[in-house]
Coordinates of C-alpha atoms and ligand atoms in Angstrom, one line a residue:
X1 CA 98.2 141.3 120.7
X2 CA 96.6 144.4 121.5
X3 CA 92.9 144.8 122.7
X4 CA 92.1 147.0 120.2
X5 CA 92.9 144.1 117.5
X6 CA 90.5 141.7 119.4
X7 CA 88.1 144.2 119.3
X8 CA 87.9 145.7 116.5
X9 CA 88.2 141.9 115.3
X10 CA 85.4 141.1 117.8
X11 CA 82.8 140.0 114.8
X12 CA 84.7 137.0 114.4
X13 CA 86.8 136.2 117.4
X14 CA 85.0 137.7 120.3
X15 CA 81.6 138.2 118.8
X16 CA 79.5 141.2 120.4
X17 CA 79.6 142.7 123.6
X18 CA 77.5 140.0 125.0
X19 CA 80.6 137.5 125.3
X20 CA 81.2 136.7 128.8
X21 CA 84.7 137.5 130.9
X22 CA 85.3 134.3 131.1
X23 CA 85.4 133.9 127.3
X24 CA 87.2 136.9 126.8
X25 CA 90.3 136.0 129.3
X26 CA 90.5 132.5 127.6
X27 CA 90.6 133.8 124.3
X28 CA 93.1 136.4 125.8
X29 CA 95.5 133.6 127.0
X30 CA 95.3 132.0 123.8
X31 CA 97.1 134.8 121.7
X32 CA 99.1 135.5 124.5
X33 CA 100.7 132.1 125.3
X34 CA 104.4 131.0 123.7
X35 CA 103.7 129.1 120.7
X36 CA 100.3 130.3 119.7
X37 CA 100.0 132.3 116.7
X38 CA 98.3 136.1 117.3
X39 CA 94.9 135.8 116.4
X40 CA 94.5 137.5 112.5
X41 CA 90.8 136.0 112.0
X42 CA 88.5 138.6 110.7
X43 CA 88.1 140.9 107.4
X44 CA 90.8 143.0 107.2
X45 CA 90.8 146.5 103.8
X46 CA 94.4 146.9 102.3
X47 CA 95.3 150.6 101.3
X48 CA 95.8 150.4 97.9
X49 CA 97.5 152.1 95.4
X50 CA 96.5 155.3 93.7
X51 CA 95.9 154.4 89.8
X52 CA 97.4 156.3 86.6
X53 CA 93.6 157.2 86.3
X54 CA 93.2 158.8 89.7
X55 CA 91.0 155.9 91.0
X56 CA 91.8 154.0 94.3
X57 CA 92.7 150.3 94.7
X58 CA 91.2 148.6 97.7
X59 CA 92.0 144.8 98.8
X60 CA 89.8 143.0 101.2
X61 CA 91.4 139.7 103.0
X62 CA 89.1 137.6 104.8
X63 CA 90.9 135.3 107.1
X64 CA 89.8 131.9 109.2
X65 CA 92.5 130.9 111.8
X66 CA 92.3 127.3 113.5
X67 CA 95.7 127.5 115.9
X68 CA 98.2 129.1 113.5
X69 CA 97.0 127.6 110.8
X70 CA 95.1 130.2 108.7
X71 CA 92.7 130.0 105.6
X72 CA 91.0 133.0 103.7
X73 CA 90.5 134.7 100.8
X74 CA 91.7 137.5 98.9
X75 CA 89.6 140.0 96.6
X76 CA 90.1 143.0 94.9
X77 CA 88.2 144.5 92.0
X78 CA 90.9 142.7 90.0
X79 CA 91.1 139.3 91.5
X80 CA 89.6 136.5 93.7
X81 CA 92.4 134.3 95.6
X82 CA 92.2 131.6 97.9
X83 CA 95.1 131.7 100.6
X84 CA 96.6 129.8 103.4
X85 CA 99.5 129.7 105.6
X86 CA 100.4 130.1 109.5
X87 CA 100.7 132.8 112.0
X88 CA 104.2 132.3 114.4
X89 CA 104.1 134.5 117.0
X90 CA 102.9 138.2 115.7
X91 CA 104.5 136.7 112.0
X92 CA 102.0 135.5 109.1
X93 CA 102.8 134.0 106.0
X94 CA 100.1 133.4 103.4
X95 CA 100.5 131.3 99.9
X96 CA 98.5 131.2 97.1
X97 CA 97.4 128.4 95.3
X98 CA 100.5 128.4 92.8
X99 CA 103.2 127.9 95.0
X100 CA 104.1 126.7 98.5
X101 CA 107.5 128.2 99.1
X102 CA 106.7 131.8 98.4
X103 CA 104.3 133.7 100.2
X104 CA 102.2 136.0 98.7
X105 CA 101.4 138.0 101.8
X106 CA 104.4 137.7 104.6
X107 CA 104.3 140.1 107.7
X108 CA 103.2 141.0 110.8
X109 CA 100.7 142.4 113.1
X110 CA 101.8 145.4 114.8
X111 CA 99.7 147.4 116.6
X112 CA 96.3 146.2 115.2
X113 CA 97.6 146.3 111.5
X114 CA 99.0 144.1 109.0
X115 CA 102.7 145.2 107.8
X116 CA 104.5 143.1 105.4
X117 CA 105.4 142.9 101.4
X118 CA 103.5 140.9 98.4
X119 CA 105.5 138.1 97.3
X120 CA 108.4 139.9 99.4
X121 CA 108.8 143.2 97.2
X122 CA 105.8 145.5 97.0
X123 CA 105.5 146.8 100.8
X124 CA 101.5 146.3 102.1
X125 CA 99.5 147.2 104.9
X126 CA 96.4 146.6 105.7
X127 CA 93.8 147.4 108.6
X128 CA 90.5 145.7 109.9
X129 CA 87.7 146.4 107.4
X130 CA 84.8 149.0 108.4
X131 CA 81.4 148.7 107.1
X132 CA 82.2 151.2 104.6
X133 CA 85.0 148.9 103.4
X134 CA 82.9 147.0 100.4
X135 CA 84.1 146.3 96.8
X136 CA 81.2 147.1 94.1
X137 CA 78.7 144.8 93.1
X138 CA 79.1 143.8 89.2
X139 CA 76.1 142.1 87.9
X140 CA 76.9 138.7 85.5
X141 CA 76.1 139.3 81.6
X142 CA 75.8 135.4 80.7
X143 CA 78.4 135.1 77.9
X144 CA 76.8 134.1 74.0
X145 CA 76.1 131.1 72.3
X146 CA 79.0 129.1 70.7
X147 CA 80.3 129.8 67.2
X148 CA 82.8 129.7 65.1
X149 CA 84.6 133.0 64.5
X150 CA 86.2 133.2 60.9
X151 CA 90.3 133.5 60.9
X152 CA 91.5 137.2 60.3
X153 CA 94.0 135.6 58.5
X154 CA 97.0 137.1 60.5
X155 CA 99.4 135.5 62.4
X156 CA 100.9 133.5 60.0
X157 CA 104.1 132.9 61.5
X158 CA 104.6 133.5 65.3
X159 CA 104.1 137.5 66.1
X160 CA 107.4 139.5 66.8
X161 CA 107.7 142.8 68.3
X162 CA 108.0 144.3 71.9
X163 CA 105.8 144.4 74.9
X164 CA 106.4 146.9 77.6
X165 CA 105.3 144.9 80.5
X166 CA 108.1 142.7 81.6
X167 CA 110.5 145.8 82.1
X168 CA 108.4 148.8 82.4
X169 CA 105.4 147.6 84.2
X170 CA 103.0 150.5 85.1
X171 CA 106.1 152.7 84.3
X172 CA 105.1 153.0 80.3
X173 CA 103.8 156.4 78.8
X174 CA 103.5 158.0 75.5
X175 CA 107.2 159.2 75.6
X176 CA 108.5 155.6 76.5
X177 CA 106.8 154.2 73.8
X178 CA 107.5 156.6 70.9
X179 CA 111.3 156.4 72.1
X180 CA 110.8 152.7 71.7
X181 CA 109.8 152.5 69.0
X182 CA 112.4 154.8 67.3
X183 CA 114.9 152.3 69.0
X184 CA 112.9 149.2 67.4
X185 CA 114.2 150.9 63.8
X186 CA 117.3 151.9 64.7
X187 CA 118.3 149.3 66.1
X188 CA 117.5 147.0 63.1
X189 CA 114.3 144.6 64.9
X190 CA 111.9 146.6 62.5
X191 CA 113.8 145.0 60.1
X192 CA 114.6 141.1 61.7
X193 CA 110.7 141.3 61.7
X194 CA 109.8 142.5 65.4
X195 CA 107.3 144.9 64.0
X196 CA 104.4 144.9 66.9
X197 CA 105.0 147.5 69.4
X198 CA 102.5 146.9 72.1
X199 CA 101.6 148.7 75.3
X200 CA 100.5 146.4 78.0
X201 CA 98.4 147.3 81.2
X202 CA 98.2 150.6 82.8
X203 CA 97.7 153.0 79.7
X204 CA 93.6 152.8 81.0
X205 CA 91.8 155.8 82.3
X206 CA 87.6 156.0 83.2
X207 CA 84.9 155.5 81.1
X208 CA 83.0 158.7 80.1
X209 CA 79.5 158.9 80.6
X210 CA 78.8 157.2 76.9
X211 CA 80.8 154.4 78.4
X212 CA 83.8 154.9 75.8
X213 CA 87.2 154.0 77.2
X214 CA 89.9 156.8 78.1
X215 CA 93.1 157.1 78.0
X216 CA 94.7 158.1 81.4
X217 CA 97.8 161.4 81.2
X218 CA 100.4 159.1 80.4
X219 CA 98.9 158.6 77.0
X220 CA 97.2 161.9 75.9
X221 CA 96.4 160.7 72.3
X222 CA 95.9 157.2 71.6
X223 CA 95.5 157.6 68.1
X224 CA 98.3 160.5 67.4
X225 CA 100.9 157.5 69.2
X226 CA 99.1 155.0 66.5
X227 CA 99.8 157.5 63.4
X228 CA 103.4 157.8 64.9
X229 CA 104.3 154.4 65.5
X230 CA 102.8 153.5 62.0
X231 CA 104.7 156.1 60.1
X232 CA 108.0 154.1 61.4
X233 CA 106.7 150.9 59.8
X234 CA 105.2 149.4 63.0
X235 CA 102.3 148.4 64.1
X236 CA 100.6 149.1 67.8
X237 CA 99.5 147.0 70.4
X238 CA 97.4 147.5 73.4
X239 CA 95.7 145.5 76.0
X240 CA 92.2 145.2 77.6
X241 CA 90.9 141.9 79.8
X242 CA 87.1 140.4 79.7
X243 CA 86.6 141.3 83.2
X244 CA 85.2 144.2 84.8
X245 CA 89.3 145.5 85.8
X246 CA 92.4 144.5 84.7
X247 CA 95.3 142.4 86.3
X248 CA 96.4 145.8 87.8
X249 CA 93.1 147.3 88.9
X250 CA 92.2 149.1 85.4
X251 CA 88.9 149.0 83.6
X252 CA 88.2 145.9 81.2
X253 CA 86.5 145.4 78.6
X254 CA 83.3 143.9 80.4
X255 CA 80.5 144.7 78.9
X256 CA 82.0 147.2 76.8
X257 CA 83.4 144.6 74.3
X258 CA 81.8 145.9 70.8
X259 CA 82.6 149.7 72.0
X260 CA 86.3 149.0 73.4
X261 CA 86.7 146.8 70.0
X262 CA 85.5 149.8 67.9
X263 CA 87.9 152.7 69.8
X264 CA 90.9 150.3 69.8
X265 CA 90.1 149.9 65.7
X266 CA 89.2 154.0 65.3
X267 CA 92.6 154.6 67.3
X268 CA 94.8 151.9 64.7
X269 CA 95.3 149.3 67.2
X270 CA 96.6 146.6 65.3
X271 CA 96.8 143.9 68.5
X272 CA 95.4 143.4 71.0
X273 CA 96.3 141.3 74.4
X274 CA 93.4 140.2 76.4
X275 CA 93.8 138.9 79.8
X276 CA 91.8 137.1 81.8
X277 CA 92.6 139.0 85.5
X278 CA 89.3 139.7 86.8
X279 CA 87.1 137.4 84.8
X280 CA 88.0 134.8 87.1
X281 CA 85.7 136.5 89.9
X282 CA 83.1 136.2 87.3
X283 CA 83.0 133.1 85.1
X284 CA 84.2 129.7 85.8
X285 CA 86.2 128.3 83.6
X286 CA 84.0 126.4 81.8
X287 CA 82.9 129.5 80.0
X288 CA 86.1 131.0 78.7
X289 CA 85.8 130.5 75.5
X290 CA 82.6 132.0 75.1
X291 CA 83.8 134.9 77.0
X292 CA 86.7 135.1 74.8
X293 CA 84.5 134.6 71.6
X294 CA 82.7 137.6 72.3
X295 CA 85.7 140.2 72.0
X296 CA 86.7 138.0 68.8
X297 CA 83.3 138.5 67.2
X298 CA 83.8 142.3 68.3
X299 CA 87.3 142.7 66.8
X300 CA 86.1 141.1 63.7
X301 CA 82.8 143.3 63.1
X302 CA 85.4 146.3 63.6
X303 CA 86.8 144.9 59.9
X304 CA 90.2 146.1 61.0
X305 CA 93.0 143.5 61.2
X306 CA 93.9 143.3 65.0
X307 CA 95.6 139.7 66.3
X308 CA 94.1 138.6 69.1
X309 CA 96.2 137.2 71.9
X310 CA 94.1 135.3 74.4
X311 CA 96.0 136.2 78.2
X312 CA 94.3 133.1 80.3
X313 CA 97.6 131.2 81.7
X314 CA 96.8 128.2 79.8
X315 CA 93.6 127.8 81.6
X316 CA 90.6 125.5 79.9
X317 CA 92.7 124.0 77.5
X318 CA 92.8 127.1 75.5
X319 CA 94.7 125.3 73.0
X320 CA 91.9 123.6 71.9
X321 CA 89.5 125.7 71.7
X322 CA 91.9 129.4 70.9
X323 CA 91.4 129.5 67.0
X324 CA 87.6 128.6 67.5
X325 CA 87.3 132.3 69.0
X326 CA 89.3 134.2 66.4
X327 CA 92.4 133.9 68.7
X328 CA 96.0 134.2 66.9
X329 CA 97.8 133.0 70.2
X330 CA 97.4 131.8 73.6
X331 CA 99.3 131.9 77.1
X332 CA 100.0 128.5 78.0
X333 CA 101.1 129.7 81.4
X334 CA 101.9 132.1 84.5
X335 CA 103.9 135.2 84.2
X336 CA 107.8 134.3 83.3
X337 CA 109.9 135.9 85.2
X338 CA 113.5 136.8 84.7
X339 CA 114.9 133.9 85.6
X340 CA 116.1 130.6 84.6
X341 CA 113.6 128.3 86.6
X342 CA 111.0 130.1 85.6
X343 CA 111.9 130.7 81.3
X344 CA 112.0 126.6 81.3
X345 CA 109.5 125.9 83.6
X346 CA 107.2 128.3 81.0
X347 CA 108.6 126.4 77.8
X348 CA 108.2 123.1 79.5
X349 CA 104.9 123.1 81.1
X350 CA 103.1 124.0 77.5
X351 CA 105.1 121.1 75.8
X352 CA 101.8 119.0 76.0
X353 CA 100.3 121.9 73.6
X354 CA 102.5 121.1 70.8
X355 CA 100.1 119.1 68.2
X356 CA 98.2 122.6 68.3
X357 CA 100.3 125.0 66.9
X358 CA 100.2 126.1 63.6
X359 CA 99.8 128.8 61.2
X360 CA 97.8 131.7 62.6
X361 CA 97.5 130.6 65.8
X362 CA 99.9 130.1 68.4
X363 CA 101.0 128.5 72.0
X364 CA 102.7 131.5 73.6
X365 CA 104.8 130.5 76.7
X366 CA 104.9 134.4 77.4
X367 CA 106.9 137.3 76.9
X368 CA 111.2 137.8 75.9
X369 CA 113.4 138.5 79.0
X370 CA 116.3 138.6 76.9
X371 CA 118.0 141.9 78.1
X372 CA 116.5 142.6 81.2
X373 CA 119.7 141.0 83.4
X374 CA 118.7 138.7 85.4
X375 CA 119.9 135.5 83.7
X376 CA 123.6 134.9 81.7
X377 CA 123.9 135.5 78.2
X378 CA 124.3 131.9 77.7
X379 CA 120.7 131.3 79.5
X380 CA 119.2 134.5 77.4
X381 CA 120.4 132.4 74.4
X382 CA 119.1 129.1 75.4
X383 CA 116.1 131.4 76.0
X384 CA 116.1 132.5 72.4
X385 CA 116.8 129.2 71.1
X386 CA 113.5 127.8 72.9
X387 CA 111.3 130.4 72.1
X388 CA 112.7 129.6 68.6
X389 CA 112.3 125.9 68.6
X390 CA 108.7 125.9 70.0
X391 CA 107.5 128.2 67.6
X392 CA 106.5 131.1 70.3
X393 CA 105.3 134.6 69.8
X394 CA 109.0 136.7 70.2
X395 CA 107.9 139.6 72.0
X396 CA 111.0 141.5 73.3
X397 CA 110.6 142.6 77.2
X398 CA 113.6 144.8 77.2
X399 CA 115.0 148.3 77.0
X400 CA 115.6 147.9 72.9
X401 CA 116.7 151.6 73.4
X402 CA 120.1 150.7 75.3
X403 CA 121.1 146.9 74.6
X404 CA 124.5 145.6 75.3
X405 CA 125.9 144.2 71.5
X406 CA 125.0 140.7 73.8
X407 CA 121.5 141.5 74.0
X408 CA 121.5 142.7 70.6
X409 CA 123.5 139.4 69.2
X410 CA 120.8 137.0 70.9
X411 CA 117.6 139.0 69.3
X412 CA 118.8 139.9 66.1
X413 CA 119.9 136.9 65.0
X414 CA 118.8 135.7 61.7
X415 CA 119.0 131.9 62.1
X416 CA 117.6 132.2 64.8
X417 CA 115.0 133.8 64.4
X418 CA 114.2 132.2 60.6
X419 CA 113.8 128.9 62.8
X420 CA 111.1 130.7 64.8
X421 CA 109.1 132.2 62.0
X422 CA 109.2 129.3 59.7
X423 CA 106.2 128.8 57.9
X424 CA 105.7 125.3 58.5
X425 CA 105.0 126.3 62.4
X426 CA 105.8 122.9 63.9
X427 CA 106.5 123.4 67.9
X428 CA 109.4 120.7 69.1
X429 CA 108.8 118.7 71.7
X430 CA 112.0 117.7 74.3
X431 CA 113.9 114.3 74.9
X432 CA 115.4 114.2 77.9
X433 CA 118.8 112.6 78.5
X434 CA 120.1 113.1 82.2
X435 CA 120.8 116.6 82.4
X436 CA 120.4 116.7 78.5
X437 CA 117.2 118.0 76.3
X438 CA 117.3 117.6 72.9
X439 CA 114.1 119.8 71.1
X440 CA 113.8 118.4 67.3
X441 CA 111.7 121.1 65.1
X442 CA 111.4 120.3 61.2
X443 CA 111.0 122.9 59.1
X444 CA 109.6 123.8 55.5
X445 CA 112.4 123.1 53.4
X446 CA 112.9 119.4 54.6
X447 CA 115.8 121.0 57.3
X448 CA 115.7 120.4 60.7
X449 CA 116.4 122.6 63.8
X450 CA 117.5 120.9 66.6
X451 CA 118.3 122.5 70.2
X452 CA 120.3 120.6 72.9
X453 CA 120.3 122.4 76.1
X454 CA 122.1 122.0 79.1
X455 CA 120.1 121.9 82.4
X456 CA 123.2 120.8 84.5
X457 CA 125.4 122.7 86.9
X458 CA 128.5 122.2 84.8
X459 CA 129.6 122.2 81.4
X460 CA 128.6 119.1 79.4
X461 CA 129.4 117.3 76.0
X462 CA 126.5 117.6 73.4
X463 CA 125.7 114.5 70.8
X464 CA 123.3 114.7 67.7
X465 CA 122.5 111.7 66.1
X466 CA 121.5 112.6 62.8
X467 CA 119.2 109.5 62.5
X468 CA 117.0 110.9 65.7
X469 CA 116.3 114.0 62.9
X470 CA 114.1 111.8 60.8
X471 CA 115.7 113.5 57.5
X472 CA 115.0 111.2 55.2
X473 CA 118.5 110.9 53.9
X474 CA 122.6 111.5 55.2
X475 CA 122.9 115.0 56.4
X476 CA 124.6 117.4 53.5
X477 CA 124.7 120.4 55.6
X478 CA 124.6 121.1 59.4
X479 CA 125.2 125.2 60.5
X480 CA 125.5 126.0 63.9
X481 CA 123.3 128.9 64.2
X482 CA 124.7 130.7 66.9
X483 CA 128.2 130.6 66.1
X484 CA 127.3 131.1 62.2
X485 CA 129.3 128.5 61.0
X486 CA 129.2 124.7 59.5
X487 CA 129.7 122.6 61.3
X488 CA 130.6 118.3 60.3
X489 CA 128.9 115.1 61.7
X490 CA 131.5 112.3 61.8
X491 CA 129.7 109.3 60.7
X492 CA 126.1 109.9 62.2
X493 CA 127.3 112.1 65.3
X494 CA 128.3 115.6 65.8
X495 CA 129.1 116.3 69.7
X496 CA 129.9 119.7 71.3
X497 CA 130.8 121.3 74.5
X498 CA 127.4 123.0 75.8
X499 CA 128.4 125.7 79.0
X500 CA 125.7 125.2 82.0
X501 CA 122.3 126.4 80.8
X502 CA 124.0 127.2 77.4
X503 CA 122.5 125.3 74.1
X504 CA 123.4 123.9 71.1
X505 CA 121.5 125.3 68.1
X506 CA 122.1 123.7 64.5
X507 CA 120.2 123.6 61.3
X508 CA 120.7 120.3 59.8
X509 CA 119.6 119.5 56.0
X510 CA 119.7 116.3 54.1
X511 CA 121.2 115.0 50.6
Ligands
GLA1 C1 99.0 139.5 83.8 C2 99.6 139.1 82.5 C3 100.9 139.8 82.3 C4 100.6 141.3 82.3 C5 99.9 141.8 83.5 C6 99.5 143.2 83.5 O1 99.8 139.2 84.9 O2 99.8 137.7 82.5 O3 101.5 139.4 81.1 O4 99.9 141.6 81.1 O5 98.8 141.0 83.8 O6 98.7 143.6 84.6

């Protein structure tokens, strides 16, 4: 460790120039000796990134260190996030409270400075904070009263359509959208129902001095994209959080709510995602829902039809309270990612959310990876078949512009997708069986769906018992959905080969 690291970390370590020799060599030793973490105690300002709208993101880590074991905190404008984890030798590692095998922060300190990657992709770096190094002070607005906020009456049936964060992240502009949504028609989702064409985070640029939210240059007229994407029989989506910034450092909505509500509905928004991000530094979560309420009362005094998507990770029991606040749909957890673990992890974890879906307002176990490559086209359709099942929002996550006929089988399928939108909107609920899970979802016309998927390393055989579908009568017609074809139940059983990760999808009617 080099002096100029104790020193400039001398606040917390070494305290001021008072310390005595003795207290200095010792502490010295310490860092020094085999076995002993470096010290990394101290406040420490990450360079951040430059924004779309020209402002600069700064991170400040504050960090306790007992041996190598090391505690802290991590704020930006965006978030607040308690971390731990242990220093080995000049290495760090530092979790956050979701999970204990990946760190969030990994590195190590070379020459003074913090060098490593966020959750062991996006390279960062930070140094020890100066006095100049302080985040702004944002004064609380205590959130309203409780009430009820009518139903827009939208949302009938689970909202389809495309969102451009899972694959483009901050990499979506006017262009990519537009191009979209030309795709969307072209490639026949318009038509399979996938009509909402929404731009997540990132479009955000400053407020001007009335306050009114800006667009940054990736999207030089809001309202010119609007008339475009409407004119193909879409509809738009954008995004905003109740929080002073957004997940990725933007401006929110807070204190802006009735103005933001009012130049999302003068633009044509038709949607609108709202994510919790930097609310968290603000409000426990005891007060969501009247946090949320307050942008539901402000969508509804715009008298425009917008759905509102509630983005709070299933936080609060959002389920309970979603519809209460105008909300059409809910998160019921963390980010998916494109991967198997983490698609059924998301579809599991909101399966005690079931008894409260319904008709205009939805569990939403987030976003379609379908497409984007990470996971076999037998996973993508066990994906599908979920998302289906469970009655969730199917919001597409891929590049609808260039889909392999795969990619294109999986979304645009009919059955499929009739199963999601029925308008019953019951969400099935899993039995497991050893490596087995069987997902039962009746539907309007007295049919059933039911899903067996495979959660097993190896190919295994799949059997229905017609009497666990609660049909009221011997089945008279049973249609596997993905293959398109009838299929027959000897006696009260149909069995079938299911691939590893792969599913069985039927539709199964009584006489
Ligand atoms: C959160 C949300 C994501 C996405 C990003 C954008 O992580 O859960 O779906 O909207 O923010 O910053």
């Amino acid at each position: 460790m080099s002096m100029t690291r104790a020193n400039l970390n001398g606040r917390s370590i070494l305290g001021n120039a008072a310390k005595t020799a003795v207290g200095l060599s010792l502490c010295l030793m310490l860092v020094t000796l085999p076995g002993f973490g470096q010290s990394l105690a101290g406040r420490w300002a990450a360079i951040g990134r430059t924004l779309d709208n020209g402002e600069q993101e700064k991170t400040i880590l504050e960090l306790a260190q007992t041996g190598d074991q090391l505690t802290g905190t991590m704020k930006s404008q965006s978030f607040s996030m308690d971390l731990n984890g242990t220093v080995t030798g000049s290495h760090f590692e530092l979790f956050g409270p979701r999970s204990k095998t990946r760190p969030m922060l990994a590195g190590d300190l070379v020459n003074g400075e913090l060098h490593g990657t966020v959750f062991g992709r996006r390279p960062w770096t930070a140094k020890p904070a100066t006095a100049a190094d302080q985040l702004p002070v944002i004064s609380y607005i205590e959130p309203p009263p409780l009430h009820n906020v009518a139903y827009n009456g939208l949302a009938k049936t689970p909202p389809m359509g495309w969102n451009s964060w899972n694959l483009f992240q901050g990499r979506v502009d006017d262009q990519t959208v537009r191009s979209i949504a030309d795709a969307m028609v072209s490639s026949g989702m318009r038509d399979a129902g996938y009509v909402y064409v929404n731009i997540d985070d990132t479009w955000e640029g400053v407020r001007d001095a009335a306050g009114n939210i800006q667009t940054n240059h990736k999207f030089p007229d809001m309202k010119a994209l609007a008339d475009y994407v409407h004119s193909k029989g879409l509809k738009l989506g954008i995004y905003s959080g109740p929080g002073p910034r957004t997940c990725a450092g933007y401006p929110g909505s807070y204190g802006h709510e009735e103005q933001d509500a009012k130049t999302f509905a003068a633009w044509g928004i038709d949607y609108l995602k709202y994510d919790w991000c930097s609310a968290a530094t603000i409000y426990k979560d005891a007060q969501l829902q009247p946090v949320y309420q307050k942008m539901g009362d402000a969508l509804a005094s715009t008298g425009r039809p917008i759905v509102y998507s509630l983005c709070e990770y299933g936080r609060g029991s959002v389920e309970k309270w979603g519809p209460e606040v105008g909300g059409n749909l809910w998160r019921t957890t963390d980010d998916i990612r494109d991967e198997w673990s983490s698609m059924i992890g998301n579809v599991e974890e909101q399966v005690p959310t079931a008894p409260y879906a319904g008709p205009g307002h939805w569990n939403d176990p987030d976003m379609l990876e379908i497409g984007n490559g990470h996971m076999t086209d037998d996973e993508y359709r066990t994906h599908m078949s979920l998302w289906a099942l469970v009655a969730a929002p199917l919001l597409a996550g891929n590049d609808v512009r260039s889909m392999t006929a795969a990619t294109r089988e999986i979304l645009l399928n009919k059955e499929v997708i009739a199963i999601d939108q029925d308008p019953l909107g019951k969400q099935a609920s899993p039995v497991k069986n050893g490596g087995l899970e069987t997902w039962i979802k009746p539907l309007a016309d007295g049919s059933v769906a039911v899903g067996v998927v495979n959660l097993g390393s190896a190919e295994a055989q799949a059997s229905i018992n017609s009497r666990d579908l609660k049909l009221g009568g011997k089945v008279k017609r049973a249609r596997d959905v993905w293959k398109h074809q009838d299929v027959k139940f000897t006696g009260e059983t149909y069995t079938a080969a299911v691939p590893s990760h792969g599913v069985l999808l039927l539709r199964v009617s009584a006489k």
